[in-house]
mmCIF file of C-alpha atoms and ligand atoms in Angstrom:
data_model
loop_
_atom_site.group_PDB
_atom_site.id
_atom_site.type_symbol
_atom_site.label_atom_id
_atom_site.label_comp_id
_atom_site.label_asym_id
_atom_site.label_seq_id
_atom_site.Cartn_x
_atom_site.Cartn_y
_atom_site.Cartn_z
ATOM 1 C CA MET A 1 19.017 -20.601 -11.165
ATOM 2 C CA LYS A 2 19.571 -17.029 -10.054
ATOM 3 C CA ILE A 3 17.059 -15.113 -7.954
ATOM 4 C CA LEU A 4 17.560 -11.356 -7.919
ATOM 5 C CA VAL A 5 16.188 -9.127 -5.160
ATOM 6 C CA ALA A 6 15.998 -5.621 -6.649
ATOM 7 C CA THR A 7 14.685 -3.070 -4.169
ATOM 8 C CA SER A 8 15.304 0.674 -4.294
ATOM 9 C CA LYS A 9 13.807 0.741 -0.774
ATOM 10 C CA PRO A 10 15.610 -2.203 0.850
ATOM 11 C CA PHE A 11 14.211 -4.930 3.075
ATOM 12 C CA ALA A 12 15.392 -5.223 6.691
ATOM 13 C CA PRO A 13 18.606 -7.351 6.780
ATOM 14 C CA VAL A 14 16.766 -10.061 8.724
ATOM 15 C CA ALA A 15 14.335 -10.440 5.796
ATOM 16 C CA ILE A 16 17.249 -10.889 3.392
ATOM 17 C CA ASP A 17 18.559 -13.640 5.713
ATOM 18 C CA GLY A 18 15.183 -15.386 5.399
ATOM 19 C CA ILE A 19 15.093 -15.002 1.611
ATOM 20 C CA ARG A 20 18.664 -16.321 1.382
ATOM 21 C CA LYS A 21 17.775 -19.387 3.450
ATOM 22 C CA VAL A 22 14.811 -20.301 1.219
ATOM 23 C CA THR A 23 16.867 -19.646 -1.921
ATOM 24 C CA GLU A 24 19.903 -21.653 -0.849
ATOM 25 C CA GLU A 25 17.864 -24.574 0.505
ATOM 26 C CA ALA A 26 16.360 -24.831 -2.980
ATOM 27 C CA GLY A 27 19.864 -24.899 -4.473
ATOM 28 C CA TYR A 28 19.530 -21.486 -6.119
ATOM 29 C CA GLU A 29 21.823 -18.468 -6.113
ATOM 30 C CA LEU A 30 20.758 -15.149 -4.550
ATOM 31 C CA ALA A 31 21.807 -11.781 -5.991
ATOM 32 C CA LEU A 32 21.046 -8.412 -4.392
ATOM 33 C CA LEU A 33 20.547 -4.990 -5.933
ATOM 34 C CA GLU A 34 19.517 -2.776 -3.032
ATOM 35 C CA LYS A 35 19.128 0.996 -2.752
ATOM 36 C CA TYR A 36 19.681 1.445 -6.478
ATOM 37 C CA THR A 37 18.869 4.874 -7.823
ATOM 38 C CA GLU A 38 19.163 4.484 -11.604
ATOM 39 C CA LYS A 39 17.031 2.275 -13.815
ATOM 40 C CA ALA A 40 20.203 1.343 -15.727
ATOM 41 C CA GLU A 41 21.389 -0.516 -12.598
ATOM 42 C CA LEU A 42 18.205 -2.590 -12.614
ATOM 43 C CA LEU A 43 18.479 -3.267 -16.355
ATOM 44 C CA ALA A 44 22.060 -4.512 -15.904
ATOM 45 C CA ALA A 45 21.212 -6.634 -12.856
ATOM 46 C CA VAL A 46 18.320 -8.516 -14.487
ATOM 47 C CA ALA A 47 20.434 -9.629 -17.479
ATOM 48 C CA ASP A 48 21.085 -13.104 -16.020
ATOM 49 C CA ALA A 49 18.204 -13.374 -13.512
ATOM 50 C CA ASP A 50 15.790 -16.310 -13.680
ATOM 51 C CA ALA A 51 13.520 -14.860 -10.992
ATOM 52 C CA LEU A 52 13.018 -11.376 -9.640
ATOM 53 C CA ILE A 53 11.728 -10.068 -6.299
ATOM 54 C CA VAL A 54 10.761 -6.386 -6.152
ATOM 55 C CA ARG A 55 8.796 -4.024 -3.916
ATOM 56 C CA SER A 56 7.348 -0.852 -5.488
ATOM 57 C CA ASP A 57 10.091 -0.976 -8.126
ATOM 58 C CA LYS A 58 8.744 -0.412 -11.621
ATOM 59 C CA VAL A 59 8.984 -3.499 -13.805
ATOM 60 C CA ASP A 60 8.037 -2.542 -17.359
ATOM 61 C CA ALA A 61 8.738 -3.698 -20.913
ATOM 62 C CA GLU A 62 12.265 -2.266 -20.794
ATOM 63 C CA VAL A 63 13.059 -4.417 -17.763
ATOM 64 C CA PHE A 64 11.548 -7.551 -19.334
ATOM 65 C CA ASP A 65 13.472 -6.861 -22.564
ATOM 66 C CA ALA A 66 16.688 -6.706 -20.525
ATOM 67 C CA ALA A 67 15.929 -10.013 -18.765
ATOM 68 C CA PRO A 68 15.939 -12.784 -21.399
ATOM 69 C CA GLN A 69 16.130 -15.599 -18.809
ATOM 70 C CA LEU A 70 13.401 -14.244 -16.540
ATOM 71 C CA LYS A 71 10.644 -16.737 -15.729
ATOM 72 C CA ILE A 72 8.917 -15.150 -12.747
ATOM 73 C CA VAL A 73 8.651 -11.762 -11.029
ATOM 74 C CA VAL A 74 7.150 -11.456 -7.568
ATOM 75 C CA ARG A 75 6.088 -8.137 -6.100
ATOM 76 C CA ALA A 76 6.787 -8.652 -2.366
ATOM 77 C CA GLY A 77 3.678 -6.811 -1.262
ATOM 78 C CA ALA A 78 0.060 -6.261 -2.171
ATOM 79 C CA GLY A 79 -0.305 -3.487 -4.762
ATOM 80 C CA PHE A 80 0.994 -4.488 -8.182
ATOM 81 C CA ASP A 81 0.443 -1.263 -10.120
ATOM 82 C CA ASN A 82 4.241 -1.189 -10.587
ATOM 83 C CA LEU A 83 4.194 -4.369 -12.714
ATOM 84 C CA ASP A 84 3.364 -4.227 -16.415
ATOM 85 C CA LEU A 85 1.318 -7.436 -16.510
ATOM 86 C CA ALA A 86 0.668 -7.365 -20.266
ATOM 87 C CA SER A 87 4.377 -7.083 -20.893
ATOM 88 C CA ALA A 88 5.098 -9.899 -18.412
ATOM 89 C CA THR A 89 2.686 -12.107 -20.349
ATOM 90 C CA SER A 90 4.140 -11.225 -23.727
ATOM 91 C CA HIS A 91 7.609 -12.031 -22.356
ATOM 92 C CA ASN A 92 6.366 -15.373 -20.950
ATOM 93 C CA VAL A 93 7.017 -14.240 -17.403
ATOM 94 C CA VAL A 94 4.707 -15.227 -14.556
ATOM 95 C CA ALA A 95 3.889 -12.262 -12.283
ATOM 96 C CA MET A 96 2.737 -12.661 -8.672
ATOM 97 C CA ASN A 97 2.178 -10.602 -5.546
ATOM 98 C CA THR A 98 2.126 -11.706 -1.900
ATOM 99 C CA PRO A 99 -1.283 -10.539 -0.674
ATOM 100 C CA GLY A 100 -1.805 -10.015 3.034
ATOM 101 C CA GLN A 101 1.816 -10.413 4.079
ATOM 102 C CA ASN A 102 2.371 -6.760 4.994
ATOM 103 C CA ALA A 103 -1.227 -5.869 5.874
ATOM 104 C CA ASN A 104 -0.802 -5.670 9.648
ATOM 105 C CA ALA A 105 2.161 -3.313 9.289
ATOM 106 C CA VAL A 106 0.105 -0.904 7.190
ATOM 107 C CA ALA A 107 -2.858 -1.179 9.576
ATOM 108 C CA GLU A 108 -0.692 -0.364 12.607
ATOM 109 C CA LEU A 109 0.646 2.692 10.797
ATOM 110 C CA VAL A 110 -2.918 3.853 10.078
ATOM 111 C CA MET A 111 -3.704 3.803 13.778
ATOM 112 C CA GLY A 112 -0.396 5.461 14.706
ATOM 113 C CA LEU A 113 -0.978 8.270 12.218
ATOM 114 C CA LEU A 114 -4.551 8.709 13.435
ATOM 115 C CA VAL A 115 -3.496 9.117 17.058
ATOM 116 C CA TYR A 116 -0.874 11.630 15.878
ATOM 117 C CA ALA A 117 -3.535 13.520 13.908
ATOM 118 C CA VAL A 118 -6.249 13.710 16.582
ATOM 119 C CA ARG A 119 -3.625 14.865 19.120
ATOM 120 C CA ASN A 120 -2.750 17.792 16.826
ATOM 121 C CA PHE A 121 0.634 16.336 15.870
ATOM 122 C CA TYR A 122 1.686 16.521 19.540
ATOM 123 C CA ASN A 123 1.852 20.317 19.450
ATOM 124 C CA GLY A 124 0.849 20.687 23.104
ATOM 125 C CA LYS A 125 -2.738 21.769 22.428
ATOM 126 C CA SER A 126 -5.734 19.767 23.617
ATOM 127 C CA GLY A 127 -6.747 17.219 20.973
ATOM 128 C CA SER A 128 -9.390 14.516 20.769
ATOM 129 C CA GLU A 129 -9.743 10.742 21.070
ATOM 130 C CA LEU A 130 -10.502 7.954 18.642
ATOM 131 C CA MET A 131 -12.917 6.144 20.960
ATOM 132 C CA GLY A 132 -16.523 6.480 19.805
ATOM 133 C CA LYS A 133 -15.572 7.952 16.422
ATOM 134 C CA LYS A 134 -16.863 6.465 13.174
ATOM 135 C CA LEU A 135 -14.097 5.066 11.006
ATOM 136 C CA GLY A 136 -14.903 4.386 7.350
ATOM 137 C CA LEU A 137 -12.788 1.930 5.396
ATOM 138 C CA LEU A 138 -12.792 2.401 1.646
ATOM 139 C CA ALA A 139 -12.170 -1.190 0.512
ATOM 140 C CA PHE A 140 -12.205 -4.140 2.842
ATOM 141 C CA GLY A 141 -9.289 -6.315 1.801
ATOM 142 C CA ASN A 142 -6.408 -7.524 3.950
ATOM 143 C CA VAL A 143 -5.420 -4.068 5.201
ATOM 144 C CA GLY A 144 -9.042 -3.051 5.816
ATOM 145 C CA HIS A 145 -9.618 -6.190 7.904
ATOM 146 C CA ASN A 146 -6.574 -5.454 10.038
ATOM 147 C CA VAL A 147 -7.461 -1.786 10.528
ATOM 148 C CA ALA A 148 -10.967 -2.820 11.630
ATOM 149 C CA ARG A 149 -9.575 -5.303 14.155
ATOM 150 C CA ILE A 150 -7.268 -2.733 15.754
ATOM 151 C CA ALA A 151 -9.731 0.179 15.545
ATOM 152 C CA LYS A 152 -12.292 -1.837 17.474
ATOM 153 C CA GLY A 153 -9.743 -2.153 20.269
ATOM 154 C CA PHE A 154 -9.729 1.646 20.353
ATOM 155 C CA GLY A 155 -13.524 1.591 20.773
ATOM 156 C CA MET A 156 -14.207 2.973 17.291
ATOM 157 C CA GLU A 157 -17.318 2.227 15.264
ATOM 158 C CA VAL A 158 -16.150 0.757 11.971
ATOM 159 C CA LEU A 159 -17.981 1.029 8.629
ATOM 160 C CA ALA A 160 -16.805 -0.165 5.230
ATOM 161 C CA TYR A 161 -17.574 0.115 1.555
ATOM 162 C CA ASP A 162 -16.075 -2.284 -0.945
ATOM 163 C CA ALA A 163 -17.427 -2.623 -4.474
ATOM 164 C CA PHE A 164 -16.062 -6.175 -4.720
ATOM 165 C CA CYS A 165 -16.450 -7.588 -1.209
ATOM 166 C CA PRO A 166 -19.911 -8.988 -0.304
ATOM 167 C CA ALA A 167 -21.703 -7.295 2.615
ATOM 168 C CA GLU A 168 -21.777 -10.674 4.449
ATOM 169 C CA VAL A 169 -17.976 -10.772 4.553
ATOM 170 C CA ILE A 170 -17.899 -7.259 6.012
ATOM 171 C CA LYS A 171 -20.582 -8.115 8.582
ATOM 172 C CA LYS A 172 -18.718 -11.281 9.578
ATOM 173 C CA ALA A 173 -15.831 -9.060 10.664
ATOM 174 C CA ASP A 174 -18.276 -7.148 12.866
ATOM 175 C CA VAL A 175 -18.070 -4.111 10.578
ATOM 176 C CA GLU A 176 -21.078 -2.246 9.185
ATOM 177 C CA PRO A 177 -21.292 -2.362 5.391
ATOM 178 C CA VAL A 178 -22.588 0.793 3.691
ATOM 179 C CA ALA A 179 -24.164 1.003 0.251
ATOM 180 C CA SER A 180 -21.848 3.483 -1.454
ATOM 181 C CA ARG A 181 -18.652 5.520 -1.222
ATOM 182 C CA GLU A 182 -20.842 8.582 -0.806
ATOM 183 C CA ASP A 183 -22.512 7.052 2.275
ATOM 184 C CA LEU A 184 -19.137 6.199 3.752
ATOM 185 C CA PHE A 185 -17.730 9.708 3.360
ATOM 186 C CA SER A 186 -20.847 11.489 4.596
ATOM 187 C CA GLN A 187 -21.332 9.259 7.648
ATOM 188 C CA CYS A 188 -17.799 8.913 9.013
ATOM 189 C CA ASP A 189 -15.508 11.065 11.135
ATOM 190 C CA ILE A 190 -12.475 9.464 9.551
ATOM 191 C CA VAL A 191 -12.106 7.745 6.159
ATOM 192 C CA SER A 192 -9.133 5.472 5.542
ATOM 193 C CA LEU A 193 -8.279 4.567 1.942
ATOM 194 C CA HIS A 194 -7.376 0.979 1.071
ATOM 195 C CA ILE A 195 -8.131 0.900 -2.656
ATOM 196 C CA PRO A 196 -5.553 -0.076 -5.273
ATOM 197 C CA ALA A 197 -4.465 2.296 -8.046
ATOM 198 C CA THR A 198 -6.351 1.150 -11.133
ATOM 199 C CA PRO A 199 -7.753 3.057 -14.136
ATOM 200 C CA GLU A 200 -11.098 3.162 -12.233
ATOM 201 C CA THR A 201 -9.687 4.493 -8.955
ATOM 202 C CA VAL A 202 -7.055 6.976 -10.168
ATOM 203 C CA LYS A 203 -8.078 10.512 -9.058
ATOM 204 C CA SER A 204 -11.344 9.071 -7.707
ATOM 205 C CA ILE A 205 -10.950 10.716 -4.289
ATOM 206 C CA ASN A 206 -11.724 14.325 -5.053
ATOM 207 C CA GLY A 207 -12.779 17.523 -3.355
ATOM 208 C CA SER A 208 -16.503 17.040 -3.911
ATOM 209 C CA LEU A 209 -16.475 13.571 -2.301
ATOM 210 C CA VAL A 210 -14.284 14.617 0.647
ATOM 211 C CA GLY A 211 -16.346 17.797 0.952
ATOM 212 C CA THR A 212 -19.309 15.716 2.145
ATOM 213 C CA MET A 213 -17.403 14.703 5.275
ATOM 214 C CA LYS A 214 -18.481 15.850 8.721
ATOM 215 C CA LYS A 215 -16.974 18.788 10.581
ATOM 216 C CA ASN A 216 -13.411 18.099 11.798
ATOM 217 C CA ALA A 217 -13.162 14.959 9.674
ATOM 218 C CA ILE A 218 -9.895 13.287 8.700
ATOM 219 C CA LEU A 219 -8.949 11.627 5.413
ATOM 220 C CA ILE A 220 -6.075 9.164 5.744
ATOM 221 C CA ASN A 221 -4.307 7.611 2.765
ATOM 222 C CA THR A 222 -1.971 4.653 3.157
ATOM 223 C CA ALA A 223 -2.922 3.274 -0.266
ATOM 224 C CA ARG A 224 -1.590 5.104 -3.332
ATOM 225 C CA LYS A 225 -1.042 8.778 -4.129
ATOM 226 C CA GLU A 226 -2.555 8.264 -7.595
ATOM 227 C CA VAL A 227 -6.072 7.703 -6.195
ATOM 228 C CA ILE A 228 -6.195 11.318 -4.992
ATOM 229 C CA ASP A 229 -7.276 14.201 -7.205
ATOM 230 C CA GLU A 230 -4.766 16.516 -5.563
ATOM 231 C CA GLU A 231 -5.941 19.739 -7.152
ATOM 232 C CA SER A 232 -9.575 19.510 -6.061
ATOM 233 C CA LEU A 233 -8.639 18.120 -2.629
ATOM 234 C CA LEU A 234 -6.291 21.041 -2.072
ATOM 235 C CA THR A 235 -8.958 23.544 -3.128
ATOM 236 C CA LEU A 236 -11.400 21.935 -0.703
ATOM 237 C CA LEU A 237 -8.916 21.881 2.186
ATOM 238 C CA LYS A 238 -8.270 25.588 1.732
ATOM 239 C CA GLU A 239 -12.020 26.243 2.100
ATOM 240 C CA ARG A 240 -12.838 23.648 4.766
ATOM 241 C CA THR A 241 -10.338 24.640 7.435
ATOM 242 C CA ASP A 242 -11.716 21.977 9.802
ATOM 243 C CA LEU A 243 -10.527 19.024 7.690
ATOM 244 C CA LYS A 244 -7.222 17.148 7.923
ATOM 245 C CA TYR A 245 -5.376 15.108 5.288
ATOM 246 C CA ILE A 246 -2.864 12.519 6.503
ATOM 247 C CA THR A 247 -0.900 10.453 4.022
ATOM 248 C CA ASP A 248 1.824 7.827 3.849
ATOM 249 C CA ILE A 249 2.454 8.655 0.207
ATOM 250 C CA MET A 250 3.782 12.145 -0.378
ATOM 251 C CA PRO A 251 1.580 14.025 -2.875
ATOM 252 C CA ASP A 252 3.112 15.597 -5.982
ATOM 253 C CA ALA A 253 1.794 18.893 -4.575
ATOM 254 C CA HIS A 254 3.460 18.326 -1.176
ATOM 255 C CA GLU A 255 4.641 21.936 -0.894
ATOM 256 C CA ALA A 256 1.156 23.309 -1.514
ATOM 257 C CA PHE A 257 -0.374 20.853 0.989
ATOM 258 C CA SER A 258 2.291 21.871 3.527
ATOM 259 C CA THR A 259 0.784 25.359 3.677
ATOM 260 C CA LEU A 260 -2.251 23.801 5.426
ATOM 261 C CA GLU A 261 -0.622 24.210 8.764
ATOM 262 C CA GLY A 262 -1.673 21.710 11.423
ATOM 263 C CA ARG A 263 -4.011 19.933 8.999
ATOM 264 C CA TYR A 264 -1.646 18.002 6.769
ATOM 265 C CA PHE A 265 1.010 15.395 7.393
ATOM 266 C CA SER A 266 2.950 13.187 5.006
ATOM 267 C CA THR A 267 5.619 10.653 5.869
ATOM 268 C CA PRO A 268 8.799 11.539 3.959
ATOM 269 C CA LYS A 269 8.867 8.046 2.416
ATOM 270 C CA LYS A 270 6.113 5.408 2.253
ATOM 271 C CA MET A 271 6.466 3.623 5.581
ATOM 272 C CA GLY A 272 3.349 1.427 5.781
ATOM 273 C CA ALA A 273 5.052 -1.880 5.027
ATOM 274 C CA GLN A 274 8.448 -0.841 6.311
ATOM 275 C CA THR A 275 8.759 -3.129 9.342
ATOM 276 C CA ALA A 276 11.082 -6.084 9.888
ATOM 277 C CA GLU A 277 8.037 -8.338 10.319
ATOM 278 C CA ALA A 278 6.361 -7.241 7.086
ATOM 279 C CA ASN A 279 9.670 -7.442 5.214
ATOM 280 C CA ILE A 280 10.205 -10.996 6.455
ATOM 281 C CA ASN A 281 6.604 -12.042 5.724
ATOM 282 C CA ALA A 282 6.485 -10.581 2.212
ATOM 283 C CA GLY A 283 10.129 -11.290 1.263
ATOM 284 C CA VAL A 284 10.128 -14.909 2.399
ATOM 285 C CA ALA A 285 6.684 -15.501 0.863
ATOM 286 C CA ALA A 286 8.030 -14.146 -2.437
ATOM 287 C CA ALA A 287 11.062 -16.459 -2.284
ATOM 288 C CA LYS A 288 8.870 -19.463 -1.429
ATOM 289 C CA GLN A 289 6.457 -18.654 -4.266
ATOM 290 C CA ILE A 290 9.403 -18.531 -6.678
ATOM 291 C CA VAL A 291 10.741 -21.886 -5.494
ATOM 292 C CA GLY A 292 7.229 -23.385 -5.636
ATOM 293 C CA PHE A 293 6.803 -22.166 -9.194
ATOM 294 C CA LEU A 294 10.238 -23.129 -10.504
ATOM 295 C CA LYS A 295 10.259 -26.562 -8.858
ATOM 296 C CA ASP A 296 6.579 -27.571 -8.880
ATOM 297 C CA GLY A 297 4.843 -25.182 -11.276
ATOM 298 C CA ILE A 298 2.647 -23.721 -8.503
ATOM 299 C CA THR A 299 0.901 -20.625 -9.826
ATOM 300 C CA LYS A 300 -1.167 -19.586 -6.791
ATOM 301 C CA PHE A 301 -1.136 -15.757 -6.629
ATOM 302 C CA GLN A 302 -0.330 -15.468 -10.343
ATOM 303 C CA LEU A 303 -1.658 -12.113 -11.532
ATOM 304 C CA ASN A 304 -1.311 -12.441 -15.320
ATOM 305 C CA LYS A 305 -3.429 -15.549 -15.892
HETATM 306 C C1 LIG B 401 2.062 -2.723 -0.920
HETATM 307 O O1 LIG B 401 1.402 -2.494 -1.945
HETATM 308 O O2 LIG B 401 2.347 -3.881 -0.554
HETATM 309 C C2 LIG B 401 2.499 -1.584 -0.046
HETATM 310 O O3 LIG B 401 2.158 -0.363 -0.611
HETATM 311 C C3 LIG B 401 3.967 -1.647 0.322
HETATM 312 O O4 LIG B 401 4.823 -1.143 -0.655
HETATM 313 P P1 LIG B 401 6.418 -1.116 -0.442
HETATM 314 O O5 LIG B 401 6.917 -2.511 -0.580
HETATM 315 O O6 LIG B 401 6.923 -0.212 -1.516
HETATM 316 O O7 LIG B 401 6.699 -0.565 0.928
#
């Protein structure tokens, strides 16, 4: 059995060591395709793969067509908008993710970016503090939980809205549930996005919603660029010169956003899950899930049921 790790944005070497250990202990072979830039490289590499581990790498019908032996693909991470689940099913491939494994890494980045933002990107001018501010979490999954935990250490008041998570679960984490997205945006000083990219959420964060935020508010996005309606957000930010937009996923309109001097920051490459710890957690979990499936038929975390 051959397990292929195909990552255009590679794992930390220590994570590969962990994946190799799990793979070899199971008696399987490990193949690596790291830092590839052309889809053709991926198509060639999957030709004899029985299992595939990816990150945000796009796995579509073309990839499944090129992988006749493929039995399982695991997205080492949370968001699986890069996997064509219908195509996986029609190719008899089990698709999984590894929820929660990189959540702390993303949450720590949220807080790091927020400190950077309220201190005016360390430009020497007097900034502000996070303590006492209202932080709104849009979606309260694994990342939301971790952001809440850390934000409370900063002395922030944390609110959350999640269409799928019961208010009791939010309250149990000592976070205040609110009734709607609109309430969250209008009540908070900072809103942090933790929604997946789905047909319902794409372009759902627009200028009119963000425009209800308080004076000097901050919108922070460590989720997906697709959930932002860039055009209307940009129009709003040009009018509301008190607002800031901070993102870990560079917008398509990055150059236009860059004209909002002192009010916009994007990491050059998505960095949320890019820590050795998160790479080990998600990479090793992916390898273990593959071994569990191939040896014992375990389908926990299967997405295309
Ligand atoms: C996720 O969905 O797990 C995160 O966005 C991390 O994505 P990455 O593996 O591309 O860094």
